[in-house]
Coordinates of C-alpha atoms and ligand atoms in Angstrom, one line a residue:
M1 CA -3.5 -57.2 6.2
C2 CA -2.2 -60.6 7.3
L3 CA 0.4 -59.2 9.7
K4 CA -2.0 -56.9 11.7
G5 CA -1.1 -57.3 15.4
K6 CA 2.4 -58.6 14.7
V7 CA 5.6 -56.8 15.5
A8 CA 8.7 -56.9 13.2
I9 CA 12.3 -56.0 13.8
V10 CA 14.2 -55.2 10.5
T11 CA 17.9 -54.6 11.1
G12 CA 19.7 -52.2 8.7
S13 CA 16.3 -50.8 7.6
T14 CA 17.4 -47.1 7.2
S15 CA 18.4 -47.8 3.6
G16 CA 18.2 -50.2 0.6
I17 CA 16.8 -53.7 1.0
G18 CA 16.0 -53.3 4.7
L19 CA 13.9 -50.2 4.0
G20 CA 12.0 -52.1 1.3
I21 CA 11.3 -55.0 3.7
A22 CA 10.1 -52.6 6.4
H23 CA 7.6 -51.1 4.0
A24 CA 6.5 -54.5 2.8
L25 CA 5.8 -55.8 6.3
A26 CA 4.2 -52.5 7.4
G27 CA 2.1 -52.8 4.3
Q28 CA 0.6 -56.0 5.7
G29 CA -0.2 -54.2 9.0
A30 CA 2.9 -55.1 11.1
D31 CA 4.3 -52.6 13.6
V32 CA 8.0 -52.2 12.8
L33 CA 11.2 -51.4 14.7
V34 CA 13.6 -49.7 12.3
N35 CA 17.3 -50.1 12.9
G36 CA 20.4 -48.7 11.2
F37 CA 22.7 -45.7 10.9
G38 CA 22.2 -42.4 9.1
D39 CA 21.3 -38.7 9.5
A40 CA 18.9 -38.4 12.5
A41 CA 16.5 -36.1 10.7
A42 CA 16.4 -38.4 7.6
I43 CA 15.8 -41.4 9.8
D44 CA 13.0 -39.6 11.6
G45 CA 11.4 -38.7 8.3
L46 CA 11.5 -42.3 7.0
C47 CA 10.0 -43.7 10.2
Q48 CA 7.2 -41.1 10.0
D49 CA 6.7 -42.1 6.3
I50 CA 6.3 -45.8 7.2
A51 CA 3.9 -45.0 10.0
A52 CA 1.8 -42.6 7.9
R53 CA 1.7 -44.7 4.7
H54 CA 0.7 -47.9 6.3
G55 CA -1.1 -46.8 9.5
V56 CA 1.3 -48.8 11.8
K57 CA 3.4 -48.0 14.9
V58 CA 7.1 -47.5 14.2
A59 CA 10.0 -47.4 16.7
Y60 CA 13.6 -46.8 16.0
S61 CA 16.8 -48.3 17.5
G62 CA 20.3 -47.0 16.6
A63 CA 21.8 -50.3 17.9
D64 CA 25.2 -51.2 16.4
M65 CA 24.9 -54.7 15.0
A66 CA 28.6 -55.2 15.8
Q67 CA 27.8 -55.0 19.6
P68 CA 26.0 -58.0 21.1
A69 CA 24.8 -56.0 24.1
Q70 CA 23.2 -53.4 21.9
I71 CA 21.5 -56.1 19.8
E72 CA 19.9 -57.5 23.0
G73 CA 18.9 -54.0 23.9
M74 CA 17.2 -53.6 20.5
V75 CA 15.1 -56.7 21.1
A76 CA 14.2 -55.5 24.6
Q77 CA 13.3 -52.1 23.2
A78 CA 11.0 -53.5 20.6
T79 CA 9.3 -55.7 23.2
R80 CA 8.9 -52.7 25.6
E81 CA 7.8 -50.1 23.0
L82 CA 5.8 -52.2 20.5
G83 CA 4.7 -55.0 22.9
R84 CA 6.4 -58.1 21.4
V85 CA 8.6 -59.5 18.7
D86 CA 7.0 -61.9 16.2
I87 CA 9.2 -61.3 13.1
L88 CA 12.9 -60.8 13.0
V89 CA 14.6 -59.8 9.7
N90 CA 18.4 -60.0 10.0
N91 CA 19.4 -57.7 7.1
A92 CA 22.1 -55.2 8.2
G93 CA 25.3 -55.8 6.3
I94 CA 28.5 -54.2 5.0
Q95 CA 31.0 -55.0 2.2
F96 CA 34.7 -54.7 1.6
T97 CA 36.7 -56.1 -1.3
A98 CA 40.4 -57.0 -1.4
P99 CA 42.4 -60.2 -2.1
V100 CA 42.6 -62.5 0.9
H101 CA 46.3 -61.8 1.5
E102 CA 45.7 -58.1 1.6
F103 CA 42.3 -58.2 3.4
P104 CA 42.5 -55.9 6.5
V105 CA 42.0 -57.9 9.7
E106 CA 39.8 -55.1 11.1
R107 CA 37.5 -55.4 8.0
W108 CA 37.3 -59.2 8.4
D109 CA 36.3 -58.8 12.1
A110 CA 33.7 -56.1 11.3
I111 CA 32.1 -58.1 8.4
I112 CA 31.9 -61.3 10.5
A113 CA 30.4 -59.3 13.4
I114 CA 27.8 -57.4 11.4
N115 CA 26.9 -59.8 8.6
L116 CA 27.1 -63.1 10.6
S117 CA 27.3 -62.9 14.4
A118 CA 24.6 -60.2 14.7
A119 CA 22.1 -62.7 13.3
F120 CA 23.0 -65.2 16.0
H121 CA 22.7 -62.6 18.8
A122 CA 19.4 -61.3 17.5
I123 CA 17.9 -64.8 17.1
R124 CA 19.0 -65.9 20.6
A125 CA 17.4 -62.7 22.1
A126 CA 14.1 -62.9 20.1
L127 CA 13.4 -66.6 19.8
P128 CA 12.3 -67.4 23.4
Q129 CA 9.2 -65.2 23.1
M130 CA 8.4 -66.6 19.6
R131 CA 8.6 -70.1 21.1
E132 CA 6.4 -69.1 24.0
R133 CA 3.6 -67.9 21.7
N134 CA 4.3 -70.7 19.2
W135 CA 4.5 -68.3 16.3
G136 CA 7.4 -66.5 14.7
R137 CA 9.2 -65.7 11.5
I138 CA 12.9 -65.3 11.1
V139 CA 14.1 -64.1 7.7
N140 CA 17.9 -63.9 7.2
I141 CA 19.1 -61.8 4.3
A142 CA 22.0 -63.8 2.9
S143 CA 23.1 -63.3 -0.7
A144 CA 24.0 -65.2 -3.9
H145 CA 27.4 -65.1 -2.1
G146 CA 25.8 -67.4 0.6
L147 CA 25.7 -70.1 -2.2
V148 CA 28.6 -69.3 -4.5
A149 CA 31.8 -67.3 -4.2
S150 CA 33.5 -64.4 -6.0
V151 CA 37.1 -63.2 -5.8
N152 CA 38.1 -60.4 -3.4
K153 CA 35.1 -61.0 -1.0
V154 CA 36.5 -63.5 1.5
A155 CA 34.8 -62.1 4.6
Y156 CA 31.5 -61.4 2.9
V157 CA 31.3 -64.9 1.3
A158 CA 32.3 -66.6 4.6
A159 CA 29.7 -64.6 6.5
K160 CA 26.9 -65.2 4.0
H161 CA 27.6 -69.0 3.8
G162 CA 27.5 -68.9 7.6
I163 CA 24.1 -67.2 7.4
V164 CA 22.8 -70.0 5.3
G165 CA 24.2 -72.4 7.9
I166 CA 22.6 -70.6 10.9
T167 CA 19.3 -70.6 8.9
K168 CA 19.3 -74.4 8.6
V169 CA 20.1 -75.0 12.2
V170 CA 17.5 -72.6 13.6
A171 CA 14.9 -74.1 11.1
L172 CA 15.7 -77.6 12.4
E173 CA 15.5 -76.6 16.1
T174 CA 12.1 -75.0 15.5
A175 CA 10.8 -77.5 13.0
T176 CA 7.9 -78.8 15.2
S177 CA 6.9 -75.3 16.3
G178 CA 5.1 -72.4 14.7
V179 CA 8.4 -70.6 14.2
T180 CA 10.1 -70.7 10.8
C181 CA 13.5 -69.6 9.7
N182 CA 14.6 -69.0 6.1
A183 CA 17.1 -67.1 4.1
I184 CA 16.7 -64.8 1.1
C185 CA 19.7 -64.8 -1.3
P186 CA 19.6 -61.6 -3.5
G187 CA 21.8 -61.1 -6.5
W188 CA 22.6 -57.5 -7.4
V189 CA 20.2 -55.0 -6.0
L190 CA 21.0 -51.3 -6.7
T191 CA 21.5 -49.9 -3.2
P192 CA 24.2 -47.7 -1.7
L193 CA 26.2 -50.9 -0.9
V194 CA 26.4 -51.8 -4.6
Q195 CA 26.7 -48.3 -5.8
K196 CA 30.0 -48.1 -4.0
Q197 CA 31.2 -51.1 -6.0
I198 CA 30.0 -49.6 -9.3
D199 CA 31.8 -46.3 -8.5
A200 CA 35.0 -48.3 -7.8
L201 CA 34.7 -50.3 -11.0
A202 CA 34.0 -47.1 -13.0
E203 CA 37.1 -45.4 -11.6
R204 CA 39.4 -48.5 -11.9
E205 CA 38.4 -49.3 -15.5
R206 CA 37.6 -45.7 -16.6
L207 CA 34.0 -46.5 -17.5
T208 CA 30.9 -44.3 -17.5
P209 CA 28.5 -45.0 -14.6
E210 CA 26.1 -46.7 -17.1
E211 CA 29.0 -48.9 -18.5
A212 CA 30.1 -49.8 -15.0
R213 CA 26.5 -50.8 -14.1
M214 CA 26.1 -53.0 -17.2
R215 CA 29.6 -54.6 -16.7
L216 CA 28.7 -55.5 -13.1
L217 CA 25.4 -57.0 -14.1
G218 CA 26.9 -58.7 -17.2
E219 CA 29.5 -60.6 -15.1
K220 CA 27.1 -62.3 -12.8
Q221 CA 23.3 -61.7 -13.4
P222 CA 21.9 -63.3 -16.6
S223 CA 18.8 -61.2 -16.5
K224 CA 21.0 -58.1 -16.8
E225 CA 18.5 -56.3 -14.6
F226 CA 18.9 -55.4 -10.9
A227 CA 16.5 -57.0 -8.4
T228 CA 14.7 -54.4 -6.3
P229 CA 14.2 -53.8 -2.6
E230 CA 10.5 -54.1 -3.3
Q231 CA 10.9 -57.6 -4.8
I232 CA 13.0 -58.7 -1.8
G233 CA 10.3 -57.1 0.5
A234 CA 7.6 -59.1 -1.4
L235 CA 9.4 -62.4 -0.7
A236 CA 10.0 -61.5 3.0
Q237 CA 6.3 -60.7 3.2
F238 CA 5.3 -64.0 1.8
L239 CA 7.7 -65.9 4.1
C240 CA 5.8 -64.2 7.0
S241 CA 2.4 -65.4 5.8
E242 CA 0.6 -68.6 6.7
G243 CA 1.2 -69.8 3.1
A244 CA 4.8 -70.2 3.9
A245 CA 4.4 -72.1 7.2
Q246 CA 6.1 -75.2 5.9
I247 CA 9.0 -73.4 4.2
R248 CA 11.7 -74.1 6.7
G249 CA 15.5 -73.8 6.4
A250 CA 15.3 -72.7 2.7
S251 CA 17.6 -70.4 0.9
L252 CA 15.5 -68.6 -1.7
S253 CA 17.3 -66.9 -4.6
V254 CA 16.1 -63.6 -6.0
D255 CA 19.1 -63.2 -8.3
G256 CA 18.1 -62.9 -12.0
G257 CA 19.6 -66.3 -12.6
W258 CA 23.0 -65.7 -11.1
T259 CA 23.2 -69.1 -9.2
A260 CA 21.5 -71.1 -12.0
Q261 CA 24.7 -71.0 -14.0
Ligands
NAD1 P1 22.7 -50.6 2.3 O1 24.1 -50.2 2.5 O2 21.8 -49.9 1.4 O3 22.0 -50.8 3.7 C1 22.7 -51.4 4.8 C2 21.9 -51.1 6.1 O4 22.6 -51.6 7.2 C3 21.8 -49.6 6.4 O5 20.6 -49.3 7.0 C4 22.9 -49.3 7.4 O6 22.7 -48.2 8.2 C5 22.8 -50.6 8.2 N1 24.1 -50.9 8.9 C6 25.3 -51.0 8.5 N2 26.2 -51.3 9.5 C7 25.4 -51.4 10.6 C8 25.7 -51.7 12.0 N3 26.9 -51.9 12.4 N4 24.6 -51.7 12.8 C9 23.4 -51.5 12.4 N5 23.0 -51.2 11.1 C10 24.0 -51.2 10.2 O7 22.9 -52.1 1.8 P2 21.8 -53.2 1.1 O8 22.3 -53.4 -0.2 O9 20.4 -52.7 1.3 O10 22.2 -54.5 2.0 C11 21.3 -55.0 2.9 C12 21.6 -56.5 3.1 O11 21.4 -57.2 1.9 C13 23.0 -56.8 3.5 O12 23.1 -57.9 4.4 C14 23.7 -57.2 2.2 O13 24.8 -58.0 2.4 C15 22.5 -57.9 1.5 N6 22.6 -58.1 0.1 C16 22.7 -57.0 -0.7 C17 22.8 -57.2 -2.1 C18 22.8 -56.0 -3.0 O14 23.1 -56.2 -4.2 N7 22.6 -54.8 -2.6 C19 22.9 -58.5 -2.6 C20 22.8 -59.5 -1.8 C21 22.7 -59.3 -0.4

């Protein structure tokens, strides 16, 4: 229980990878502020589940990561309700695909706000108290698309490359302190965000769901297996441990070999 007494914010943790990370950190004893959208009763249920399974305190914020004032409010709420913020996981993210000349300006703005600017706003709100206590962990969920590109994902690829950049700057600015900042770069993980892309592919190419899943993996991920939220959670957990104290500004791939090609 190496995170007992610590408090973690995990943005976008009502689903997918964020939920996996919230469980992994709570599993090491951290109290957790859950954030994200969804059905109120379902969110209430998953917060109770995290609290009961791991014996930790759980708070919930419905802050919209596209709104800087709400992001500041979320950090203030975690500090007020859970006592402090030691760990910040910037995970909330959305996707939209279209060629650059057809990409809706409104989708560009939303993806840059949620997938990129939100991390800046959350870090600037949470970092002062981490610096004060000389301990903190910032984990940014980037993507294989933070390191390489694909067609039709101009906003997502720009935002995720930006996340890798923010990660390096914050790591350098905190390099002589007990605060570290790193990025995790997942390949395909089977979450609602990816299921939408599988459904679109199946419809476009008239494939069965299984054929579409295999086509998606086959194009990018040499292992031909999805990474899992639990695997991403396990790496986030390690980055929060003392063993990772000198991992700084790194972008760590969990991508089945995607970016080794
Ligand atoms: P998901 O759709 O399952 O979960 C996204 C979460 O973000 C949900 O909790 C949702 O409510 C929340 N969210 C969305 N918009 C929000 C907003 N405006 N304010 C607050 N919360 C908001 O997606 P996922 O696949 O778990 O993705 C999580 C992160 O991992 C994203 O940053 C994504 O880019 C990244 N990622 C995913 C994959 C993958 O294959 N699934 C690969 C690489 C990176």
